Backbone as a ProteinNet text record, in pm:
[ID]
protein_1_A
[PRIMARY]
MKDNDWKNRLGVVFSTNPDFEYVEESVVEAETLPPAKQQLRVGIDRKGRAGKQVTLVTGFVGKEDDLKELGRLLKVKLGVGGTAKDGEIAIQGDFRDRVTEILNNLGYKAKRSN
[TERTIARY]
-1902.4	-1926.8	-1941.7	-2060.9	-2085	-1982.9	-1966.1	-1886.2	-1752.4	-1648.2	-1537.4	-1450	-1513.3	-1429	-1390.3	-1259.9	-1176.2	-1174.5	-1193.3	-1178.8	-1277.3	-1416.3	-1525	-1524.9	-1430	-1459.9	-1327.2	-1220.9	-1125.3	-1181	-1089.9	-1128.3	-1218.8	-1287	-1374.9	-1309	-1360.9	-1297.3	-1344.6	-1258.1	-1280.4	-1360.8	-1473.4	-1573.1	-1556.6	-1572.3	-1568.8	-1704	-1826.5	-1955.6	-1959.1	-2009.7	-2009.6	-2128.5	-2231.3	-2348.2	-2336.5	-2211.3	-2197.8	-2193.5	-2255	-2278.1	-2243.1	-2139.2	-2111.3	-2199.7	-2272.5	-2366.7	-2293.1	-2295.7	-2258	-2353.2	-2313.9	-2426.8	-2415.1	-2551.9	-2555.5	-2573.1	-2522.7	-2533.3	-2630.3	-2734.8	-2847.4	-2809.6	-2813.7	-2758.3	-2896.3	-2867.3	-2981.9	-3040	-3176.2	-3241.4	-3187.2	-3179.2	-3102.9	-3214.6	-3198.9	-3295	-3276.5	-3404.7	-3408.3	-3329.9	-3259.4	-3156.4	-3228.6	-3361.4	-3416.1	-3406.3	-3399.6	-3380.3	-3244.5	-3151.8	-3013	-2955.9	-2893.3	-2786.5	-2654.7	-2609.9	-2470.9	-2378.1	-2257.6	-2143.9	-2046.9	-1986.3	-1869	-1789.9	-1676.9	-1562.3	-1415.5	-1300.8	-1165.4	-1097.5	-1014.8	-931.1	-794.5	-689.5	-559.5	-470.1	-547.5	-497.1	-456.1	-342.3	-292.8	-306.2	-283.3	-277.5	-157.6	-46.1	77.9	62.3	-7.6	-29.6	-105.5	-154.5	-241.8	-393.3	-454.2	-597.7	-689	-788.9	-904.3	-1039.8	-1127.1	-1277.9	-1344	-1407	-1468.2	-1645.5	-1729.8	-1861.2	-1922.2	-1961.5	-2011.8	-2163.6	-2219.7	-2360	-2456.1	-2399.7	-2484	-2535.3	-2667.4	-2736.2	-2796.4	-2758.2	-2805.8	-2705.7	-2721.2	-2655.9	-2530.5	-2420.4	-2292.3	-2273.5	-2378.7	-2361.2	-2407.1	-2501.4	-2554.6	-2438.6	-2372.2	-2255.3	-2161.7	-2127	-2008.5	-2050.4	-2182.5	-2239.1	-2239.2	-2280.9	-2274.1	-2111.6	-2041.9	-1874.8	-1825.1	-1869.2	-1830.5	-1866.6	-2000.5	-2059.6	-1986.4	-1946.5	-1871.9	-1741.8	-1661.6	-1545.9	-1538	-1633.4	-1662.6	-1665.9	-1753.6	-1792.9	-1676.9	-1606.9	-1476.8	-1350	-1355.4	-1233.6	-1130.8	-1156.4	-1046.5	-1069.1	-966.3	-961.1	-1004.9	-1069.9	-1112.5	-1157.7	-1222.9	-1274.2	-1418.3	-1500.2	-1617.4	-1621.4	-1629.8	-1630.5	-1660.3	-1698	-1754.4	-1829.5	-1920.9	-2032.6	-1972.6	-1847.1	-1799	-1752.6	-1740.8	-1698.7	-1554.2	-1432.3	-1314.6	-1287	-1277.2	-1231.7	-1090.1	-1006.7	-866.2	-879.3	-804.9	-808.6	-918	-915.8	-1000.4	-1099.9	-1224.6	-1340.8	-1469.8	-1451.2	-1556.8	-1675.4	-1653	-1752.2	-1822.9	-1742	-1802.2	-1870.5	-1819	-1897.8	-2044.8	-2035.5	-2154.8	-2255.6	-2211.1	-2282.9	-2341.7	-2261.8	-2333.7	-2398.3	-2388.4	-2473.3	-2617.9	-2612.2	-2733.5	-2813.1	-2754.9	-2809.5	-2867.4	-2830.7	-2870.1	-2995.4	-3019.6	-3140.5	-3104.2	-2978.2	-2924.8	-2930	-2942.3	-2922.8	-2765.7	-2685.6	-2544.7	-2498.9	-2420.4	-2363	-2200.7	-2133.5	-2018.1	-1982.2	-1887.4	-1883.3	-1765.2	-1652.2	-1535.7	-1454.5
1316.9	1290.3	1400.9	1408.5	1483.4	1491.9	1380.6	1372.3	1298.4	1339.4	1294.2	1231.2	1180.1	1128	992.1	987.4	850.3	765.2	794.9	719.5	623.7	666.7	596	485.5	501.7	400.7	322.9	310.9	223.2	82.3	32.3	-121.2	-125.8	-38.8	-24.7	-48.7	-135.9	-155.1	-48.1	11.3	113.1	38.9	119.6	91.3	183.4	131.4	190.6	229.9	190	233.2	390	485.5	599.9	646.7	553.3	566.6	524.1	461.8	401.9	498.2	482.3	569.7	470.2	509.4	428	460.2	366.5	387.3	319.9	382.9	334.2	268.4	175.7	98.1	163	185.3	244.3	148.3	155.6	63.3	131.8	61.5	94.6	51.6	163.2	121.8	64.2	-21.7	-94.8	23.8	40.1	99.7	70.7	148.5	147.4	84.5	-32.5	-110.5	-26.7	-16.4	37.7	-53.1	12.2	-53.3	-182.8	-196.5	-318.5	-439.6	-404.4	-522.1	-547.2	-472.2	-503.6	-602.7	-708.4	-806.9	-793.7	-720.1	-670.4	-783.1	-825.1	-886.4	-821.9	-816.9	-752.7	-839.7	-836.6	-934.2	-855.4	-934.2	-871.3	-938.8	-852.4	-915.1	-850.1	-932.8	-882.2	-922.5	-973.4	-1015.6	-891	-869.4	-770.6	-627.3	-642	-504.7	-496.8	-568.8	-586.3	-612.8	-726.2	-755	-659.9	-549.5	-468.8	-523.8	-509.4	-568	-460.4	-494.2	-394	-483.5	-412.2	-441.9	-430	-531.5	-514.9	-519.5	-440.4	-448.7	-483.3	-606.9	-632.4	-679.4	-664.2	-715.4	-594.5	-468.2	-341.1	-358.2	-342.5	-310.6	-190.7	-103.6	38.1	105	231.9	341.1	370.7	387.4	413	537.9	624.9	743.1	710	631.2	580.1	497.3	421.6	334.8	442.8	515.8	623.2	713.7	731.8	801.6	723.1	591.7	489.6	474.9	471.2	450.4	583	686.5	815.8	807.6	785.1	789.5	683.2	574	471	539.5	601.2	638	765	830.6	928.9	901.4	794	749.5	669.3	605.5	546.3	591.6	721.7	809.5	747.4	662.6	590.7	634.2	591.8	611.9	484.6	493.4	378.9	434.3	328.3	355.2	288.7	353	273.8	276.3	168.5	141.2	12.4	-30.6	-173.6	-255.8	-176.5	-267.4	-282.2	-248.4	-289	-150.5	-162.3	-58.7	-125.4	-58.3	-92.9	1.2	-31.7	58.7	-6.4	95.5	55.9	24.9	-105.8	-180.8	-273.6	-330	-449.8	-399.3	-349.3	-302.7	-370.3	-515	-579.5	-575.6	-563.3	-568.5	-435.5	-308.1	-162.7	-163	-188.1	-165.5	-248.6	-382.2	-441.4	-353.3	-331.8	-254.9	-129.4	-47.5	66.1	58.6	-45.5	-85.7	-119	-211	-261.4	-141.6	-46.8	76.3	167	145.1	235.4	184.9	39.4	-26.9	-129.3	-153.7	-253.8	-386.2	-489.3	-642.5	-643.6	-647.7	-679.3	-793.7	-876	-1004.7	-1000.5	-1054.6	-1062.7	-1201.8	-1198.9	-1305.8	-1392	-1332	-1419.9	-1356
-4256.9	-4132.9	-4046.2	-3946.3	-3862.8	-3746.6	-3698.6	-3565.1	-3609.9	-3606.7	-3643.3	-3529.8	-3424.8	-3293.6	-3328.3	-3364	-3421.7	-3308.1	-3184.2	-3057.8	-3034.9	-3082.3	-3085.1	-3196.2	-3279.6	-3409.4	-3414.1	-3311.1	-3302.4	-3334.8	-3422.5	-3455.9	-3571.7	-3605	-3708.9	-3848.8	-3932.7	-4056.3	-4170.1	-4241.1	-4350.1	-4448.3	-4492.2	-4585.2	-4709.2	-4826.3	-4935.5	-4990.8	-4927.5	-4954.6	-4912.2	-5031.1	-5003.7	-4895.8	-4905.7	-4793.5	-4675.6	-4656.8	-4504.6	-4381.7	-4292.7	-4164.5	-4037.4	-3977.3	-3870.7	-3731	-3680.4	-3585	-3444.7	-3361.8	-3232.9	-3154.3	-3072.1	-3008.3	-2842.5	-2818.9	-2679.5	-2574.4	-2466.7	-2355.9	-2234.7	-2240.5	-2137.2	-1992.6	-1895.4	-1759.9	-1695.4	-1605.9	-1520.1	-1417.1	-1410.5	-1299.5	-1184	-1090.8	-945.9	-872.3	-811.9	-726.8	-586	-535.1	-381.7	-276.4	-194.9	-101.8	-40.2	-9	47.2	-42.8	-176.2	-277.2	-327.9	-271.3	-313.8	-237.9	-309.7	-244.7	-249.8	-148.8	-128.7	-85.2	-133.6	-66.6	-40.6	96.3	138.4	169.6	100.4	122.2	103.8	116.3	114.3	2.8	-51.8	-173.7	-155.6	-186.7	-211.3	-316	-414.6	-560	-647.5	-696.3	-791.8	-703.4	-580.4	-495.7	-422.5	-476.4	-385.3	-238.1	-202.6	-79.6	1.9	-45.7	55.1	59.5	159.6	181.7	134.4	59.8	15	41.3	88.9	125.9	12.4	-45.9	-199.7	-150.7	-220.8	-190.3	-326.1	-366.5	-468.4	-478.6	-616.9	-625.4	-660.8	-650.1	-683.4	-805.1	-807.9	-962.4	-948.2	-1027.9	-1074	-1156.7	-1146.7	-1231.7	-1145.2	-1267.3	-1211	-1099.5	-1136.9	-1046.5	-895.7	-883.9	-776	-684.9	-770.6	-708.7	-650.1	-718.3	-702.8	-584.9	-553.7	-452.9	-307.4	-322	-219.4	-171.6	-271.2	-240.1	-178.6	-200.8	-165.5	-10.4	10.7	147.1	243.4	195	272.2	312.5	216.8	232.6	319.1	321.9	434.6	572.7	578.9	712.9	767.1	684.5	712.9	741.1	645.1	671.5	602.2	498.9	402.2	262.2	189.8	40.7	-16.9	-152.2	-216.8	-354.6	-424.6	-558.6	-564.8	-675.9	-705.1	-867.5	-920.4	-1083.1	-1083.5	-1212.3	-1270.6	-1180.4	-1100.6	-1044.1	-894.3	-844.7	-731.5	-657.1	-529.3	-445.3	-387.6	-382.7	-319.4	-208.4	-96.6	16.5	76.2	84.8	133.4	280	294.4	440.6	458.7	568.8	592.2	701.1	645	716.1	675.7	658.3	637.6	724.7	870.8	968.6	983.9	952.6	964.6	866.9	727.8	609.6	588.4	658	683.7	758.2	851.4	962.8	908.8	843.5	774.7	661.6	566.8	483.9	533.9	632.2	709.4	759.8	813.6	872.8	769.1	643.9	534.3	476.2	510.7	443.5	343.7	316.9	218.8	282.1	208.3	248.9	220.4	329.2	299.1	386.3	323.3	396.6	382.1	471.6	485.5	405.5	298.7	215	249.5	295.2	334.8	466.7
[MASK]
++++++++++++++++++++++++++++++++++++++++++++++++++++++++++++++++++++++++++++++++++++++++++++++++++++++++++++++++++

């Protein structure tokens, strides 16, 4: 085997076939849509966060790097912490109105969901 990275092969059953080669499935990221075609929802969430409020931006279609860049921009403009992963941006605190306003000014179609 050329690449002996065992972490990529967790859960794979051992094969006695000497010609067996493990092939990883590649995940293709969706191409990032332009801001005018994005349908973003801005809501609030408290579940699983010890009662703390978090503003969630969901509905982003695109690459993970572009999502993180948008999350970084929102965090800088608001002056708060947060994270961007798994297709959603979480901003610490209740900033639904300000986040919606910032996204609309950037050209995104953003609606307040709750």
